[in-house]
Coordinates of C-alpha atoms and ligand atoms in Angstrom, one line a residue:
M1 CA -11.1 -4.4 24.3
L2 CA -12.6 -1.9 21.9
P3 CA -16.4 -1.7 21.9
H4 CA -16.9 -2.9 18.2
K5 CA -14.8 -5.9 19.0
Q6 CA -16.8 -6.7 22.2
I7 CA -20.0 -6.4 20.2
E8 CA -18.5 -8.7 17.5
L9 CA -17.4 -11.4 19.9
K10 CA -20.7 -11.5 21.8
L11 CA -22.7 -11.5 18.6
Q12 CA -20.5 -14.5 17.3
A13 CA -21.3 -16.3 20.5
A14 CA -25.0 -15.6 20.1
V15 CA -25.0 -16.8 16.5
R16 CA -23.2 -20.0 17.6
A17 CA -25.8 -20.5 20.2
V18 CA -28.6 -20.4 17.7
L19 CA -26.8 -22.1 14.7
P20 CA -24.2 -24.3 16.3
D21 CA -22.5 -25.3 13.1
A22 CA -22.2 -21.9 11.5
D23 CA -19.0 -20.4 10.5
V24 CA -19.0 -17.2 12.6
S25 CA -15.8 -15.8 11.2
A26 CA -17.8 -13.7 8.7
V27 CA -20.0 -12.3 11.6
L28 CA -18.5 -8.8 11.6
V29 CA -19.5 -5.6 13.0
R30 CA -18.8 -2.4 11.0
P31 CA -19.5 1.4 11.4
C32 CA -23.3 2.1 10.7
P33 CA -23.3 3.8 7.2
D34 CA -26.0 6.3 8.6
P35 CA -25.4 7.5 12.2
K36 CA -29.1 8.1 12.5
F37 CA -29.6 4.3 12.8
G38 CA -26.7 3.6 15.2
D39 CA -23.0 3.5 15.6
Y40 CA -22.4 -0.1 14.5
Q41 CA -24.1 -2.5 12.1
S42 CA -23.9 -6.0 11.3
N43 CA -25.4 -7.4 8.0
A44 CA -24.1 -10.9 8.5
L45 CA -27.2 -12.6 9.6
M46 CA -28.9 -12.0 6.2
S47 CA -26.4 -14.0 4.4
L48 CA -26.4 -16.7 7.1
A49 CA -30.2 -16.9 6.7
K50 CA -30.0 -16.9 3.1
M51 CA -27.7 -19.9 3.1
R52 CA -30.0 -21.8 5.2
K53 CA -33.1 -20.6 3.7
L54 CA -34.3 -19.1 6.9
N55 CA -36.3 -15.9 7.4
P56 CA -33.6 -13.3 8.2
R57 CA -35.7 -11.1 10.5
Q58 CA -36.8 -14.1 12.5
L59 CA -33.2 -15.4 12.7
A60 CA -32.1 -11.8 13.8
A61 CA -34.8 -12.0 16.5
E62 CA -33.6 -15.4 17.7
V63 CA -30.0 -14.4 17.9
L64 CA -31.0 -11.1 19.6
A65 CA -32.7 -13.1 22.3
K66 CA -29.3 -14.7 23.0
L67 CA -27.3 -11.5 22.8
D68 CA -26.5 -9.5 25.8
V69 CA -24.5 -6.2 25.0
S70 CA -26.4 -4.1 27.5
E71 CA -23.3 -3.1 29.3
I72 CA -22.0 -1.1 26.3
C73 CA -25.0 -0.7 24.0
E74 CA -28.5 1.0 24.2
K75 CA -31.3 -1.3 23.0
V76 CA -30.2 -3.3 19.8
E77 CA -32.5 -2.8 16.8
I78 CA -33.3 -5.2 14.0
A79 CA -33.7 -3.1 10.7
G80 CA -34.7 -3.6 7.2
A81 CA -34.1 -7.1 5.8
G82 CA -32.3 -8.2 8.9
F83 CA -29.7 -5.8 9.7
L84 CA -28.7 -5.3 13.3
N85 CA -28.0 -1.7 14.5
F86 CA -26.1 -1.0 17.8
R87 CA -25.8 2.3 19.5
L88 CA -23.2 2.7 22.1
K89 CA -24.0 3.9 25.6
P90 CA -22.4 7.3 26.2
S91 CA -20.4 5.8 29.1
A92 CA -18.8 3.1 26.8
L93 CA -17.9 5.9 24.5
T94 CA -16.3 8.1 27.2
Q95 CA -14.5 5.1 28.8
T96 CA -13.0 4.1 25.5
L97 CA -11.8 7.7 25.0
E98 CA -10.3 7.9 28.5
A99 CA -8.5 4.8 28.0
A100 CA -7.0 6.1 24.7
A101 CA -6.2 9.4 26.4
R102 CA -4.2 7.4 29.0
G103 CA -2.3 5.8 26.2
E104 CA -3.9 2.3 26.6
H105 CA -4.7 2.1 23.0
L106 CA -5.2 4.4 19.9
F107 CA -8.4 2.9 18.7
F108 CA -6.9 -0.1 17.0
E109 CA -5.7 -3.6 18.3
K110 CA -3.1 -5.9 17.1
A111 CA -4.3 -8.8 15.1
A112 CA -5.3 -11.8 17.2
S113 CA -3.7 -14.2 14.7
P114 CA -0.8 -12.3 12.9
K115 CA 0.0 -13.3 9.4
T116 CA 3.2 -13.2 7.3
A117 CA 2.8 -11.1 4.2
V118 CA 5.5 -10.6 1.5
I119 CA 5.1 -7.3 -0.4
D120 CA 6.8 -7.0 -3.9
F121 CA 6.7 -3.3 -4.6
S122 CA 8.6 -0.5 -6.4
S123 CA 10.7 -2.9 -8.4
P124 CA 12.3 -0.5 -10.9
N125 CA 14.6 -1.5 -13.7
V126 CA 18.4 -1.0 -13.7
A127 CA 19.8 1.6 -16.0
K128 CA 16.5 3.4 -16.3
P129 CA 15.4 6.4 -14.3
M130 CA 12.6 5.9 -11.8
H131 CA 9.8 7.6 -13.4
V132 CA 6.4 8.8 -12.3
G133 CA 4.9 5.4 -12.8
H134 CA 7.0 3.9 -10.2
I135 CA 5.9 6.4 -7.6
R136 CA 2.4 4.7 -7.2
S137 CA 3.9 1.3 -6.7
T138 CA 6.4 2.7 -4.1
I139 CA 4.0 4.7 -2.2
L140 CA 1.1 2.2 -2.3
G141 CA 3.3 -0.7 -1.4
G142 CA 5.0 1.3 1.3
S143 CA 1.9 2.2 3.0
L144 CA 0.4 -1.2 2.8
A145 CA 3.5 -2.5 4.4
R146 CA 3.2 0.1 7.2
T147 CA -0.5 -0.7 7.7
L148 CA 0.1 -4.5 8.1
R149 CA 3.0 -3.8 10.4
L150 CA 0.9 -1.4 12.7
L151 CA -1.7 -4.1 12.9
G152 CA 0.8 -6.6 14.2
H153 CA 1.5 -8.7 11.1
R154 CA 5.0 -9.8 10.0
V155 CA 5.8 -8.1 6.8
V156 CA 8.7 -8.9 4.5
T157 CA 9.3 -6.2 1.8
D158 CA 11.1 -7.2 -1.3
N159 CA 12.2 -4.9 -4.2
H160 CA 12.1 -7.1 -7.3
I161 CA 14.6 -5.0 -9.3
G162 CA 14.7 -5.6 -12.9
D163 CA 18.6 -6.2 -13.2
W164 CA 18.6 -9.1 -15.8
G165 CA 17.3 -9.3 -19.4
T166 CA 18.0 -8.7 -23.1
Q167 CA 18.4 -4.9 -22.5
F168 CA 21.9 -5.6 -21.1
G169 CA 23.1 -6.6 -24.5
M170 CA 22.5 -3.2 -25.8
L171 CA 23.7 -1.5 -22.8
L172 CA 27.0 -3.4 -22.7
L173 CA 27.5 -2.7 -26.5
G174 CA 26.8 1.1 -25.7
W175 CA 29.0 1.1 -22.6
K176 CA 32.0 -0.3 -24.5
H177 CA 31.9 2.0 -27.4
H178 CA 30.1 5.2 -26.6
L179 CA 30.3 5.7 -22.9
K180 CA 31.1 9.4 -21.8
P181 CA 32.8 9.0 -18.4
D182 CA 31.9 12.6 -17.3
A183 CA 28.3 12.1 -18.0
L184 CA 28.4 8.8 -16.2
K185 CA 29.7 10.5 -13.1
S186 CA 27.3 13.4 -13.1
D187 CA 24.1 11.5 -13.9
P188 CA 24.8 7.8 -14.2
I189 CA 21.3 6.6 -15.0
G190 CA 20.8 9.3 -17.5
E191 CA 24.0 8.3 -19.3
M192 CA 23.0 4.6 -19.3
E193 CA 19.5 5.5 -20.6
R194 CA 21.3 7.4 -23.4
L195 CA 23.4 4.5 -24.3
Y196 CA 20.5 2.1 -24.3
K197 CA 18.4 4.4 -26.5
M198 CA 21.2 5.1 -28.9
V199 CA 22.0 1.3 -29.4
N200 CA 18.4 0.4 -29.6
A201 CA 17.9 3.0 -32.4
T202 CA 20.7 2.0 -34.5
G203 CA 19.8 -1.7 -33.8
E204 CA 16.4 -1.1 -35.4
K205 CA 18.2 -0.2 -38.6
M206 CA 21.3 -2.3 -38.7
E207 CA 21.4 -6.1 -38.1
T208 CA 25.0 -5.9 -37.4
V209 CA 24.3 -3.9 -34.2
R210 CA 21.5 -6.2 -33.2
D211 CA 23.8 -9.1 -33.6
A212 CA 26.7 -7.5 -31.7
A213 CA 24.4 -6.7 -28.8
K214 CA 23.2 -10.3 -28.8
Q215 CA 26.8 -11.4 -28.6
E216 CA 27.3 -9.1 -25.6
L217 CA 24.3 -10.6 -23.9
V218 CA 25.4 -14.3 -24.5
K219 CA 28.7 -13.4 -23.1
L220 CA 27.3 -11.9 -19.9
Q221 CA 25.0 -14.9 -19.6
S222 CA 27.8 -17.3 -19.8
G223 CA 29.8 -15.5 -17.1
D224 CA 32.4 -13.5 -19.2
A225 CA 34.4 -11.6 -16.6
E226 CA 34.5 -8.1 -18.3
N227 CA 30.8 -8.0 -19.1
L228 CA 30.0 -9.3 -15.5
K229 CA 32.1 -6.4 -14.1
I230 CA 30.3 -3.8 -16.1
W231 CA 27.0 -5.3 -15.3
H232 CA 27.7 -5.1 -11.6
E233 CA 28.7 -1.5 -12.1
M234 CA 25.6 -0.6 -13.8
I235 CA 23.5 -2.2 -11.0
A236 CA 25.5 -0.4 -8.2
L237 CA 25.1 2.9 -9.9
S238 CA 21.4 2.5 -10.4
Q239 CA 20.9 1.2 -6.8
K240 CA 22.6 4.3 -5.6
Q241 CA 20.2 6.5 -7.3
F242 CA 17.2 4.5 -6.3
D243 CA 18.3 4.6 -2.6
T244 CA 18.5 8.4 -2.8
I245 CA 14.9 8.5 -3.8
Y246 CA 13.8 5.9 -1.2
A247 CA 15.6 8.0 1.5
R248 CA 13.6 11.0 0.4
L249 CA 10.3 9.2 0.4
G250 CA 11.1 7.4 3.5
V251 CA 10.8 3.9 2.2
K252 CA 13.0 0.9 3.2
F253 CA 13.1 -2.6 2.0
D254 CA 14.0 -5.7 3.9
H255 CA 15.3 -7.4 0.7
A256 CA 16.1 -6.4 -2.8
L257 CA 16.5 -9.7 -4.5
G258 CA 16.5 -8.6 -8.2
E259 CA 15.6 -10.8 -11.1
S260 CA 19.2 -12.0 -11.6
F261 CA 19.1 -13.8 -8.3
Y262 CA 16.7 -16.2 -9.7
N263 CA 18.7 -16.8 -12.9
P264 CA 20.3 -20.1 -11.7
R265 CA 16.8 -21.5 -10.9
L266 CA 15.2 -20.9 -14.2
K267 CA 16.6 -23.9 -16.2
P268 CA 15.9 -26.5 -13.5
L269 CA 12.5 -25.0 -13.0
V270 CA 11.5 -25.2 -16.9
D271 CA 13.0 -28.8 -17.0
G272 CA 11.0 -29.8 -13.9
L273 CA 7.7 -28.4 -15.4
L274 CA 8.4 -30.3 -18.7
A275 CA 9.1 -33.5 -17.0
N276 CA 5.9 -33.5 -15.0
G277 CA 3.7 -32.5 -18.0
I278 CA 2.8 -29.0 -16.7
A279 CA 4.5 -27.3 -19.5
R280 CA 4.8 -28.3 -23.0
E281 CA 6.7 -27.4 -26.3
S282 CA 4.8 -25.2 -28.7
E283 CA 6.4 -23.8 -31.9
G284 CA 9.8 -24.1 -30.4
A285 CA 8.9 -22.3 -27.3
I286 CA 7.9 -23.9 -23.9
A287 CA 4.6 -22.8 -22.5
I288 CA 2.0 -23.7 -19.8
F289 CA -1.6 -23.9 -21.3
F290 CA -4.8 -23.2 -19.4
E291 CA -7.2 -25.0 -21.5
D292 CA -9.8 -25.4 -18.7
N293 CA -9.8 -21.6 -17.8
P294 CA -12.0 -19.5 -20.0
Q295 CA -10.1 -16.3 -19.4
L296 CA -6.6 -17.6 -20.0
K297 CA -7.5 -20.3 -22.6
S298 CA -6.0 -18.3 -25.5
H299 CA -3.1 -16.9 -23.2
P300 CA -0.7 -19.6 -22.4
A301 CA 2.2 -18.5 -20.2
L302 CA 5.5 -18.6 -22.1
I303 CA 8.4 -19.9 -19.9
R304 CA 11.1 -20.4 -22.5
K305 CA 11.6 -18.6 -25.8
S306 CA 12.4 -20.4 -29.0
D307 CA 15.9 -18.9 -28.7
G308 CA 16.4 -20.5 -25.2
G309 CA 15.9 -17.3 -23.3
F310 CA 13.5 -17.3 -20.3
N311 CA 10.6 -15.1 -19.8
Y312 CA 9.2 -12.7 -17.1
T313 CA 6.8 -15.4 -16.0
T314 CA 9.7 -17.9 -15.5
T315 CA 11.5 -15.5 -13.2
D316 CA 8.3 -14.8 -11.3
L317 CA 7.6 -18.6 -10.8
A318 CA 11.1 -19.0 -9.5
T319 CA 10.7 -16.0 -7.2
L320 CA 7.4 -17.1 -5.9
A321 CA 8.9 -20.7 -5.1
Y322 CA 11.8 -19.0 -3.4
R323 CA 9.7 -16.8 -1.3
L324 CA 7.5 -19.7 -0.2
E325 CA 10.5 -21.6 1.0
T326 CA 12.3 -18.9 2.6
W327 CA 9.6 -16.8 4.4
K328 CA 6.5 -19.3 4.4
P329 CA 4.1 -16.3 3.9
D330 CA 0.4 -16.5 4.3
E331 CA 0.0 -13.8 1.5
I332 CA 2.1 -12.4 -1.3
I333 CA 1.1 -8.9 -2.5
Y334 CA 2.4 -7.6 -5.9
V335 CA 2.0 -3.9 -6.5
T336 CA 2.4 -3.0 -10.1
D337 CA 0.3 -0.9 -12.8
G338 CA -2.8 -2.4 -14.3
R339 CA -1.1 -3.3 -17.5
Q340 CA 0.4 -6.3 -15.9
Q341 CA -2.9 -7.9 -15.0
L342 CA -2.6 -10.6 -17.5
H343 CA 0.9 -11.4 -16.5
F344 CA -0.2 -12.1 -12.9
Q345 CA -3.4 -14.0 -13.9
Q346 CA -1.1 -16.2 -15.9
L347 CA 1.5 -16.4 -13.1
F348 CA -1.2 -17.3 -10.4
A349 CA -2.8 -19.9 -12.7
A350 CA 0.6 -21.4 -13.6
F351 CA 1.6 -21.6 -9.9
A352 CA -1.7 -23.4 -9.0
K353 CA -1.0 -26.0 -11.7
W354 CA 2.6 -26.4 -10.6
M355 CA 1.6 -26.9 -7.1
E356 CA -1.1 -29.4 -8.0
G357 CA 1.5 -31.2 -10.1
T358 CA 4.2 -31.4 -7.5
T359 CA 1.9 -32.3 -4.6
S360 CA 0.0 -35.1 -6.5
S361 CA 3.4 -36.6 -7.3
V362 CA 4.3 -36.9 -3.7
P363 CA 1.8 -39.4 -2.5
Q364 CA 2.6 -39.8 1.0
N365 CA 1.6 -37.2 3.5
S366 CA 1.0 -34.8 0.7
G367 CA -2.3 -33.5 2.0
Q368 CA -0.7 -31.4 4.5
R369 CA 2.0 -30.0 2.4
R370 CA -0.3 -29.3 -0.4
S371 CA -2.8 -27.4 1.8
A372 CA -0.1 -25.3 3.4
V373 CA 1.4 -24.3 0.1
L374 CA -1.9 -23.8 -1.8
Q375 CA -3.4 -21.8 1.0
V376 CA -1.1 -18.9 0.3
K377 CA -3.0 -15.9 -0.9
L378 CA -1.7 -14.2 -4.0
A379 CA -2.8 -10.7 -4.6
H380 CA -2.1 -8.5 -7.5
V381 CA -2.7 -5.0 -6.3
W382 CA -2.7 -3.0 -9.5
F383 CA -3.2 0.6 -10.1
G384 CA -4.1 3.1 -13.0
S385 CA -2.0 5.8 -14.7
I386 CA -1.2 9.2 -13.7
L387 CA -2.5 11.7 -16.4
G388 CA -1.6 15.3 -17.0
E389 CA -4.2 18.1 -16.8
D390 CA -4.9 17.4 -20.5
G391 CA -6.1 14.0 -19.6
K392 CA -3.1 12.3 -21.5
P393 CA -0.3 10.5 -19.9
F394 CA 1.7 12.8 -17.6
K395 CA 4.7 14.2 -19.5
T396 CA 7.0 16.9 -19.2
R397 CA 6.4 20.1 -21.3
S398 CA 8.9 18.8 -23.9
G399 CA 7.1 15.5 -23.9
E400 CA 9.4 13.3 -21.9
T401 CA 8.4 10.9 -19.0
V402 CA 8.7 12.8 -15.7
K403 CA 11.7 11.7 -13.6
L404 CA 10.8 11.0 -10.1
A405 CA 13.7 13.1 -8.6
D406 CA 12.6 16.3 -10.7
L407 CA 9.0 15.7 -9.5
L408 CA 10.0 15.6 -5.9
D409 CA 12.2 18.7 -6.3
E410 CA 9.4 20.6 -7.9
A411 CA 7.1 19.7 -5.1
E412 CA 9.4 21.1 -2.5
E413 CA 10.0 24.3 -4.6
R414 CA 6.3 24.9 -5.0
A415 CA 5.6 24.1 -1.4
F416 CA 8.4 26.5 -0.3
K417 CA 6.7 29.3 -2.2
I418 CA 3.5 28.7 -0.5
V419 CA 4.9 28.6 3.0
S420 CA 7.0 31.7 2.3
E421 CA 3.9 33.6 1.3
K422 CA 1.8 32.3 4.2
S423 CA 4.3 32.5 6.9
P424 CA 7.2 34.9 6.0
E425 CA 8.0 35.4 9.6
L426 CA 9.4 31.9 10.1
P427 CA 13.2 31.4 9.6
E428 CA 14.2 30.2 6.3
A429 CA 15.4 26.8 7.6
Q430 CA 12.2 26.1 9.1
R431 CA 10.3 27.2 6.0
H432 CA 12.5 24.7 4.0
E433 CA 11.6 21.8 6.4
I434 CA 7.8 22.7 6.4
A435 CA 8.1 22.8 2.4
R436 CA 9.8 19.4 2.4
V437 CA 7.2 17.7 4.6
T438 CA 4.2 19.4 3.0
G439 CA 5.5 19.1 -0.6
L440 CA 6.3 15.4 -0.4
G441 CA 3.4 14.8 1.7
A442 CA 1.2 16.4 -1.1
V443 CA 2.5 14.2 -3.8
K444 CA 2.1 11.1 -1.8
Y445 CA -1.3 11.9 -0.6
A446 CA -2.6 12.8 -4.1
D447 CA -1.3 9.3 -5.1
L448 CA -3.0 7.4 -2.4
L449 CA -6.3 9.3 -2.3
P450 CA -8.0 8.2 -5.5
N451 CA -9.3 4.7 -5.8
R452 CA -6.0 2.9 -7.1
Q453 CA -7.7 1.4 -10.0
S454 CA -8.7 4.6 -11.6
D455 CA -6.4 6.9 -13.5
Y456 CA -5.8 10.3 -11.8
I457 CA -4.9 13.7 -13.0
F458 CA -1.7 15.2 -11.6
S459 CA -2.5 18.7 -10.5
W460 CA 0.0 20.7 -8.4
D461 CA -2.6 23.2 -7.4
K462 CA -5.0 20.8 -6.2
M463 CA -2.6 18.7 -4.2
L464 CA -0.9 21.5 -2.6
A465 CA -4.0 23.3 -1.5
L466 CA -4.6 24.1 2.1
N467 CA -8.4 23.6 1.6
G468 CA -9.7 20.4 0.5
N469 CA -8.8 16.7 0.8
T470 CA -5.0 17.1 0.7
A471 CA -1.9 16.3 2.8
P472 CA -1.4 19.9 3.6
Y473 CA -4.9 20.3 4.9
L474 CA -4.4 17.4 7.3
Q475 CA -1.0 18.6 8.3
Y476 CA -2.3 22.0 9.1
A477 CA -5.0 20.5 11.2
Y478 CA -2.3 18.8 13.2
A479 CA -0.1 21.8 13.5
R480 CA -3.2 23.7 14.5
I481 CA -3.9 21.3 17.4
R482 CA -0.2 21.5 18.5
S483 CA -0.6 25.3 18.5
I484 CA -3.5 24.9 20.9
F485 CA -1.1 23.2 23.3
R486 CA 1.6 25.8 22.9
K487 CA -1.1 28.5 23.8
S488 CA -2.6 26.6 26.7
E489 CA 0.9 26.6 28.1
T490 CA 0.4 23.0 29.1
S491 CA 1.7 19.8 27.6
N492 CA -0.5 17.4 25.9
V493 CA 0.3 14.9 28.6
E494 CA -1.4 16.7 31.4
H495 CA -4.9 16.1 29.8
R496 CA -4.4 12.5 29.4
T497 CA -6.0 11.7 32.9
S498 CA -9.0 14.2 32.3
N499 CA -12.5 12.9 32.4
V500 CA -14.1 13.0 29.1
E501 CA -17.4 14.6 28.8
L502 CA -19.4 14.7 25.5
K503 CA -22.1 17.2 25.4
A504 CA -22.1 19.2 22.2
P505 CA -23.1 17.4 19.0
E506 CA -19.7 18.2 17.4
E507 CA -17.9 16.6 20.3
L508 CA -19.9 13.4 19.9
A509 CA -19.4 13.3 16.2
L510 CA -15.6 13.8 16.6
A511 CA -15.5 11.2 19.4
K512 CA -17.3 8.5 17.5
H513 CA -15.2 9.1 14.5
L514 CA -12.1 8.5 16.4
L515 CA -13.4 5.1 17.4
D516 CA -13.4 4.0 13.7
F517 CA -9.7 4.4 13.2
G518 CA -8.9 0.8 13.8
L519 CA -11.8 -0.5 11.7
T520 CA -10.4 1.7 8.9
L521 CA -6.9 0.4 9.2
E522 CA -8.3 -3.1 9.0
A523 CA -10.2 -2.4 5.9
V524 CA -7.1 -0.9 4.3
A525 CA -5.2 -4.1 5.0
E526 CA -8.0 -6.4 3.8
E527 CA -8.7 -4.7 0.5
Y528 CA -5.3 -3.1 -0.1
R529 CA -6.9 0.4 -0.3
P530 CA -5.0 3.1 1.6
N531 CA -7.6 5.6 0.2
F532 CA -9.9 4.4 2.9
L533 CA -7.6 5.8 5.4
C534 CA -7.1 9.1 3.4
N535 CA -10.9 9.6 3.5
Y536 CA -11.1 8.7 7.2
L537 CA -8.4 11.2 8.1
F538 CA -10.0 13.9 6.0
E539 CA -13.3 13.4 7.8
L540 CA -11.6 13.5 11.1
A541 CA -10.0 16.8 10.3
V542 CA -13.3 18.2 9.1
K543 CA -15.0 17.0 12.2
F544 CA -12.2 18.4 14.4
N545 CA -12.5 21.8 12.7
A546 CA -16.3 21.8 13.2
F547 CA -15.8 20.9 16.9
F548 CA -13.1 23.6 17.3
E549 CA -15.3 26.3 15.7
N550 CA -18.4 25.5 17.9
C551 CA -16.7 24.4 21.2
P552 CA -14.4 26.8 22.9
V553 CA -11.3 24.9 24.3
L554 CA -9.0 27.3 26.0
K555 CA -11.9 29.6 27.1
A556 CA -14.0 26.7 28.6
E557 CA -14.3 26.3 32.3
E558 CA -11.8 24.0 34.0
A559 CA -13.5 20.6 33.8
V560 CA -14.7 21.0 30.1
R561 CA -11.4 22.4 29.2
G562 CA -9.6 19.2 30.3
S563 CA -12.0 17.0 28.4
R564 CA -11.8 19.1 25.2
L565 CA -7.9 19.2 25.4
A566 CA -8.0 15.4 25.7
L567 CA -10.2 15.4 22.6
C568 CA -7.7 17.6 20.8
D569 CA -4.8 15.4 21.8
L570 CA -6.4 12.3 20.6
T571 CA -7.3 13.8 17.3
A572 CA -3.6 14.9 16.8
R573 CA -2.3 11.5 17.8
V574 CA -4.7 9.6 15.4
L575 CA -3.9 12.2 12.6
R576 CA -0.1 11.7 13.2
Q577 CA -0.4 7.9 13.3
G578 CA -2.6 7.9 10.3
L579 CA -0.4 10.0 8.3
D580 CA 2.5 8.0 9.3
V581 CA 0.9 4.9 8.0
L582 CA 0.7 6.7 4.6
G583 CA 4.4 7.6 4.8
I584 CA 3.5 11.2 5.5
E585 CA 5.3 13.3 8.1
V586 CA 4.0 16.1 10.1
V587 CA 5.3 19.4 11.4
E588 CA 4.6 21.1 14.7
Q589 CA 4.0 24.5 13.1
M590 CA 3.1 25.7 9.6
Ligands
LIG1 N1 10.3 -4.5 -12.9 C1 9.0 -4.4 -13.2 C2 8.6 -3.3 -14.0 O1 9.2 -2.1 -13.9 C3 8.0 -4.6 -12.1 C4 8.2 -6.0 -11.4 C5 7.1 -6.3 -10.4 N2 7.2 -7.4 -9.8 C6 7.3 -8.7 -10.1 N3 7.5 -9.8 -9.2 N4 7.0 -9.1 -11.4 O2 7.6 -3.3 -14.7

């Protein structure tokens, strides 16, 4: 077991011994923010003391009297208002590293009680190109899925594609009268987008066009064979283009149940909500009101329009119900941009009302069912916008939204130029592969690195730089370590049984940082913030470089050489695994 876990379990037991009725699940051990004071820290006793109106330092002293971590820690200290600071014994540190070197762990452990999480991400709309806004959802969602899976959780990824709605009236009208078959062949989504824009523009001026589009929509909704056939074709063409992008980004989905999948469930859902009084009519529409919720008081959720059409929220309620029935998740995570915050607040509030309503109308044995369903954690993981270097929404030079495919092409082209300047001696095919990995890695990393809730400025020069907190910097650190092994003329496997000896301060700093990998992964999963991992990996590369500059590896004497090669190997493995969680590949040589 990893040291911080051992400390945590022992601390929890000590707390239980002093406060038998305390909930110890929040008694956690985290890296100490300042290494001056220790390696790990717990601040849990302060909140426990506060809840019970105890003196926190006194509580800490009592807990400490029951705590024996002498096997792995030096003397434990009480600091400040009641923090506990732990410093590992050097032997505990080296043993952990040696076990990792032998491949027994990579500084993380699988969750003791795995949960099931559904992740709804990417979710582009049919007949529209995936644009730069979809990149954040795709990349963030993808890395959250990988993090949770690595930690041993069961993850169901679902692409909630926008394949139903009023836009299809216009698309069908355009398709029937203005379709250019050649254009459809060469760029299907571009052609569909053109049709939509054209009909939409004329519809704004001419009522007859609006009416004709509505007719097409009604026909589609009532199952007209021709319209259904065209609609299916539009979906298939879009899906094909999305799949090309997903393959390039290395993103896979377990399911892609689009909005249309839930269509048959919408009417019964609204009827049910009306019947049990959760929804009511208002000016011809049907809505759920949240009178008792100050934030949503003036924002009822519409679930049926006055013309009988259903809303985005209706589909999302049906989707939620389906997911609960089908996968019984503990958690559902929605990854979209910040402009959908109100929608998800309404959805979660409507869902809570719905569940209360249904469970209270099932009097027998309802307690169990109610808690099981209501305990699902719903999380809206939202993100800010991507801005151009002028601080305005990111656009092409001619003012259009940037298409994802073009963006990825440009990333690879720019990276190819950089690689060719830096390493002209490498064969062209290899330079292309390096450019693919670093170019795509740079775009992904630049997207994951900022706090997701802030906007960020898209800058090619910054994200592709070999110096700085970028993917190429991390990939370069990895390749550099691999080149050490090439030069050592040994494989990295040979050092896996070396004794680890930590003497130089740079070695110690690197070793301790390696130990925080698992804690970082857990923090990413808990707060849905892959940027924690980006910063962790950057720190790791910085610490590795300091170590490598100050501690000779290949020129060191035999015993030290083995230990240092083991450190190199562990760093490379953590870098590789960490980047993999972010969806970023590595190359052996750059
Ligand atoms: N298709 C939507 C859009 O492009 C995103 C859907 C997000 N998921 C959901 N369950 N509402 O804005």
